[in-house]
Amino acid sequence: MNDTHESPGSVGERRLQQLLGTAGQAGDFYDRQVQPRLTGQMAGFIARQTMMFLSTADAGGACDITFRAGPPGFVTVLDDRTLTYPEYRGNGVLASAGNITENPHVGLLFVDFTHDHIGLHVNGAARLRADEDQRRACPGLPVDSAPGRRPEFWVHITVQEAYVHCSKHIPHLEPAPRPRQRTGRPRDGEYFVAPDPLGTAAQRRVPPAPAPPVPYPGGARV
């Protein structure tokens, strides 16, 4: 929402507000809703959430958005200006984390679909921290967000602004046990693309290209 974080609203936002005659309405929103840190209510809301959407962009501005989930509190509020959450081994692409190494700006969206039907935007600057470094700095972090799995690293976020996402058009969803996978459903890797007739690179015994380690701030590596 804010490119410079010196005042709410980007240049593009304000230009369109003037064009469409909404500058006064937007000003009221900025003055009351856009906070430079997490309020107590925001911190409590985040602690109850079991999912979030994360947006990142690379150095050139190419965007990516992803979904993260876990038990309540999987995103930990360290203080009113700091959030952190663990990243676990996935498909090996590391799109979001890779973007963060190029461009620290991130946007988080938490949505309560079940009880209060409201959302919270949190924008800030992120960096990656090795698990041992983050636990040393923040000894109260949860240790069992994903039983049997250890985080590959943590995403450490400095909050720059936080504001409400209004309840209009947020659908009502009820938690339910996950049903058994439908018979005949394609596997995840074949859901949107046809199967590779030659198999995966690993199956073809094609060794992956070596990649240099990516440094964390402070010298640790991932």
CSV table of C-alpha atoms in Angstrom, one decimal:
chain,number,residue,atom,x,y,z
A,1,MET,CA,0.0,0.0,0.0
A,2,ASN,CA,2.8,2.4,0.9
A,3,ASP,CA,6.0,2.4,-1.1
A,4,THR,CA,8.1,4.7,1.1
A,5,HIS,CA,6.4,4.1,4.4
A,6,GLU,CA,6.9,7.8,5.3
A,7,SER,CA,3.2,8.4,4.9
A,8,PRO,CA,0.3,6.2,4.1
A,9,GLY,CA,-0.6,5.7,0.5
A,10,SER,CA,1.5,5.4,-2.6
A,11,VAL,CA,1.8,8.0,-5.3
A,12,GLY,CA,-0.3,5.9,-7.6
A,13,GLU,CA,-3.0,5.6,-4.9
A,14,ARG,CA,-3.2,9.3,-4.3
A,15,ARG,CA,-3.2,10.1,-8.0
A,16,LEU,CA,-6.2,7.9,-8.6
A,17,GLN,CA,-8.0,9.2,-5.5
A,18,GLN,CA,-7.8,12.7,-6.9
A,19,LEU,CA,-9.0,11.5,-10.3
A,20,LEU,CA,-11.9,9.6,-8.9
A,21,GLY,CA,-12.8,12.1,-6.1
A,22,THR,CA,-12.1,9.8,-3.2
A,23,ALA,CA,-9.2,11.6,-1.6
A,24,GLY,CA,-11.3,12.7,1.5
A,25,GLN,CA,-12.6,9.2,2.0
A,26,ALA,CA,-9.1,7.7,1.7
A,27,GLY,CA,-7.7,10.3,4.0
A,28,ASP,CA,-10.1,9.3,6.7
A,29,PHE,CA,-9.1,5.7,6.2
A,30,TYR,CA,-5.4,6.5,6.4
A,31,ASP,CA,-5.9,8.6,9.6
A,32,ARG,CA,-7.9,6.0,11.5
A,33,GLN,CA,-7.1,2.6,10.2
A,34,VAL,CA,-3.5,2.5,8.9
A,35,GLN,CA,-1.3,1.9,11.9
A,36,PRO,CA,2.6,2.0,11.9
A,37,ARG,CA,2.7,-0.9,14.4
A,38,LEU,CA,0.4,-3.7,15.6
A,39,THR,CA,-2.3,-2.7,18.0
A,40,GLY,CA,-3.2,-5.1,20.8
A,41,GLN,CA,-6.3,-6.2,18.9
A,42,MET,CA,-4.2,-6.9,15.8
A,43,ALA,CA,-1.7,-9.0,17.8
A,44,GLY,CA,-4.5,-11.0,19.3
A,45,PHE,CA,-6.1,-11.5,15.9
A,46,ILE,CA,-2.9,-12.8,14.4
A,47,ALA,CA,-2.4,-15.2,17.3
A,48,ARG,CA,-5.7,-16.9,16.6
A,49,GLN,CA,-5.2,-17.3,12.8
A,50,THR,CA,-4.4,-20.6,11.2
A,51,MET,CA,-3.7,-19.3,7.7
A,52,MET,CA,-2.3,-16.4,5.8
A,53,PHE,CA,-1.6,-15.2,2.3
A,54,LEU,CA,2.0,-13.9,1.6
A,55,SER,CA,2.9,-11.6,-1.3
A,56,THR,CA,6.5,-11.0,-2.4
A,57,ALA,CA,8.3,-9.6,-5.5
A,58,ASP,CA,11.8,-10.0,-6.9
A,59,ALA,CA,14.2,-7.1,-7.5
A,60,GLY,CA,12.5,-6.4,-10.9
A,61,GLY,CA,9.1,-6.2,-9.4
A,62,ALA,CA,7.8,-9.6,-10.7
A,63,CYS,CA,5.2,-10.6,-8.1
A,64,ASP,CA,4.3,-13.9,-6.4
A,65,ILE,CA,1.7,-14.8,-3.8
A,66,THR,CA,1.5,-18.0,-1.7
A,67,PHE,CA,-0.5,-19.5,1.1
A,68,ARG,CA,0.8,-20.5,4.5
A,69,ALA,CA,-1.1,-22.4,7.3
A,70,GLY,CA,-0.4,-23.9,10.7
A,71,PRO,CA,-1.9,-24.2,14.2
A,72,PRO,CA,-3.1,-20.9,15.9
A,73,GLY,CA,0.0,-18.8,16.6
A,74,PHE,CA,2.1,-20.3,13.8
A,75,VAL,CA,2.9,-16.7,12.9
A,76,THR,CA,4.4,-15.4,16.1
A,77,VAL,CA,4.0,-11.8,17.3
A,78,LEU,CA,7.4,-11.0,18.9
A,79,ASP,CA,6.4,-7.4,19.7
A,80,ASP,CA,4.2,-4.6,18.1
A,81,ARG,CA,6.7,-4.1,15.3
A,82,THR,CA,7.9,-7.7,14.7
A,83,LEU,CA,6.4,-11.0,13.3
A,84,THR,CA,8.1,-14.3,12.5
A,85,TYR,CA,7.0,-17.6,11.1
A,86,PRO,CA,8.8,-20.9,10.1
A,87,GLU,CA,9.5,-22.2,6.6
A,88,TYR,CA,9.7,-25.9,6.1
A,89,ARG,CA,11.0,-28.0,3.3
A,90,GLY,CA,8.6,-28.0,0.3
A,91,ASN,CA,8.9,-28.4,-3.4
A,92,GLY,CA,12.4,-26.9,-3.5
A,93,VAL,CA,11.4,-23.9,-5.6
A,94,LEU,CA,11.7,-21.4,-2.7
A,95,ALA,CA,9.9,-18.6,-4.7
A,96,SER,CA,8.9,-16.4,-1.7
A,97,ALA,CA,12.2,-16.8,0.2
A,98,GLY,CA,14.2,-16.2,-3.0
A,99,ASN,CA,12.2,-13.0,-3.6
A,100,ILE,CA,12.9,-11.9,-0.1
A,101,THR,CA,16.7,-12.2,-0.6
A,102,GLU,CA,16.3,-9.8,-3.5
A,103,ASN,CA,13.6,-7.5,-2.3
A,104,PRO,CA,12.6,-7.3,1.4
A,105,HIS,CA,9.1,-5.8,0.9
A,106,VAL,CA,6.4,-8.3,1.8
A,107,GLY,CA,2.6,-8.2,2.3
A,108,LEU,CA,0.7,-10.5,4.6
A,109,LEU,CA,-3.1,-10.9,4.6
A,110,PHE,CA,-4.9,-12.7,7.4
A,111,VAL,CA,-8.6,-13.5,6.9
A,112,ASP,CA,-11.1,-14.8,9.5
A,113,PHE,CA,-13.6,-16.6,7.4
A,114,THR,CA,-15.4,-18.3,10.3
A,115,HIS,CA,-16.1,-16.0,13.3
A,116,ASP,CA,-15.8,-12.3,12.7
A,117,HIS,CA,-15.4,-12.2,8.9
A,118,ILE,CA,-12.7,-9.6,8.8
A,119,GLY,CA,-9.1,-9.4,7.5
A,120,LEU,CA,-5.9,-7.8,8.4
A,121,HIS,CA,-3.2,-6.5,6.1
A,122,VAL,CA,0.4,-6.3,7.4
A,123,ASN,CA,3.1,-4.8,5.2
A,124,GLY,CA,6.7,-4.8,6.1
A,125,ALA,CA,10.3,-5.7,5.5
A,126,ALA,CA,11.5,-9.3,5.8
A,127,ARG,CA,14.7,-11.2,6.1
A,128,LEU,CA,15.6,-14.8,6.5
A,129,ARG,CA,17.2,-16.3,9.7
A,130,ALA,CA,18.6,-19.7,10.3
A,131,ASP,CA,16.5,-21.8,12.8
A,132,GLU,CA,19.3,-21.8,15.4
A,133,ASP,CA,19.9,-18.1,15.1
A,134,GLN,CA,16.2,-17.2,15.4
A,135,ARG,CA,15.7,-19.5,18.4
A,136,ARG,CA,18.7,-18.0,20.1
A,137,ALA,CA,17.4,-14.5,19.6
A,138,CYS,CA,13.8,-15.4,20.4
A,139,PRO,CA,13.8,-18.3,22.9
A,140,GLY,CA,10.0,-18.3,23.3
A,141,LEU,CA,9.3,-19.6,19.7
A,142,PRO,CA,7.0,-22.6,19.3
A,143,VAL,CA,8.8,-25.9,18.8
A,144,ASP,CA,6.0,-28.1,17.5
A,145,SER,CA,4.2,-26.0,14.8
A,146,ALA,CA,4.7,-29.0,12.5
A,147,PRO,CA,5.3,-32.1,14.6
A,148,GLY,CA,8.3,-34.1,13.5
A,149,ARG,CA,9.5,-31.4,11.2
A,150,ARG,CA,12.2,-28.8,11.8
A,151,PRO,CA,12.1,-25.4,10.1
A,152,GLU,CA,14.5,-24.8,7.3
A,153,PHE,CA,14.7,-21.2,8.4
A,154,TRP,CA,12.5,-18.4,9.7
A,155,VAL,CA,11.0,-15.3,8.0
A,156,HIS,CA,11.6,-12.3,10.3
A,157,ILE,CA,9.3,-9.4,9.5
A,158,THR,CA,9.6,-5.8,10.7
A,159,VAL,CA,6.1,-4.3,10.5
A,160,GLN,CA,5.8,-1.0,8.6
A,161,GLU,CA,2.0,-0.7,8.4
A,162,ALA,CA,-1.1,-2.7,9.3
A,163,TYR,CA,-4.7,-2.0,8.5
A,164,VAL,CA,-8.1,-3.6,8.3
A,165,HIS,CA,-9.7,-5.5,5.4
A,166,CYS,CA,-13.4,-4.9,5.7
A,167,SER,CA,-15.9,-7.8,6.1
A,168,LYS,CA,-17.9,-7.1,2.9
A,169,HIS,CA,-17.7,-10.0,0.5
A,170,ILE,CA,-15.7,-12.2,2.9
A,171,PRO,CA,-17.5,-15.6,2.6
A,172,HIS,CA,-18.5,-17.7,5.6
A,173,LEU,CA,-16.5,-20.9,5.9
A,174,GLU,CA,-16.9,-23.6,8.5
A,175,PRO,CA,-14.0,-25.8,9.6
A,176,ALA,CA,-14.5,-29.5,8.8
A,177,PRO,CA,-12.4,-32.6,8.6
A,178,ARG,CA,-10.6,-32.9,5.4
A,179,PRO,CA,-12.3,-35.5,3.2
A,180,ARG,CA,-10.5,-38.4,1.6
A,181,GLN,CA,-9.0,-37.5,-1.8
A,182,ARG,CA,-11.5,-38.0,-4.6
A,183,THR,CA,-10.9,-41.1,-6.6
A,184,GLY,CA,-9.5,-40.3,-10.0
A,185,ARG,CA,-8.1,-36.9,-8.9
A,186,PRO,CA,-4.8,-36.2,-10.6
A,187,ARG,CA,-1.7,-36.0,-8.4
A,188,ASP,CA,-0.8,-32.4,-7.5
A,189,GLY,CA,2.1,-32.3,-9.9
A,190,GLU,CA,-0.2,-33.4,-12.8
A,191,TYR,CA,-3.3,-31.4,-11.8
A,192,PHE,CA,-2.7,-28.5,-14.2
A,193,VAL,CA,-0.1,-29.9,-16.5
A,194,ALA,CA,0.2,-33.2,-18.4
A,195,PRO,CA,2.4,-35.9,-17.0
A,196,ASP,CA,6.0,-35.8,-18.3
A,197,PRO,CA,6.3,-39.0,-20.4
A,198,LEU,CA,10.0,-39.2,-19.6
A,199,GLY,CA,9.5,-38.8,-15.8
A,200,THR,CA,11.1,-36.2,-13.5
A,201,ALA,CA,14.7,-35.1,-13.7
A,202,ALA,CA,15.5,-37.3,-10.8
A,203,GLN,CA,13.9,-40.3,-12.5
A,204,ARG,CA,15.9,-39.6,-15.6
A,205,ARG,CA,19.0,-39.4,-13.4
A,206,VAL,CA,19.8,-35.9,-14.5
A,207,PRO,CA,21.8,-34.2,-11.8
A,208,PRO,CA,20.6,-30.8,-10.8
A,209,ALA,CA,22.8,-27.8,-11.6
A,210,PRO,CA,24.9,-26.8,-8.5
A,211,ALA,CA,23.8,-23.5,-6.9
A,212,PRO,CA,25.8,-21.3,-4.7
A,213,PRO,CA,24.6,-21.0,-1.1
A,214,VAL,CA,22.4,-17.9,-0.3
A,215,PRO,CA,23.8,-16.0,2.6
A,216,TYR,CA,21.5,-15.0,5.5
A,217,PRO,CA,22.1,-11.6,7.1
A,218,GLY,CA,24.8,-12.2,9.6
A,219,GLY,CA,26.6,-14.9,7.6
A,220,ALA,CA,24.5,-18.0,8.2
A,221,ARG,CA,23.5,-19.8,5.0
A,222,VAL,CA,20.5,-21.6,3.5
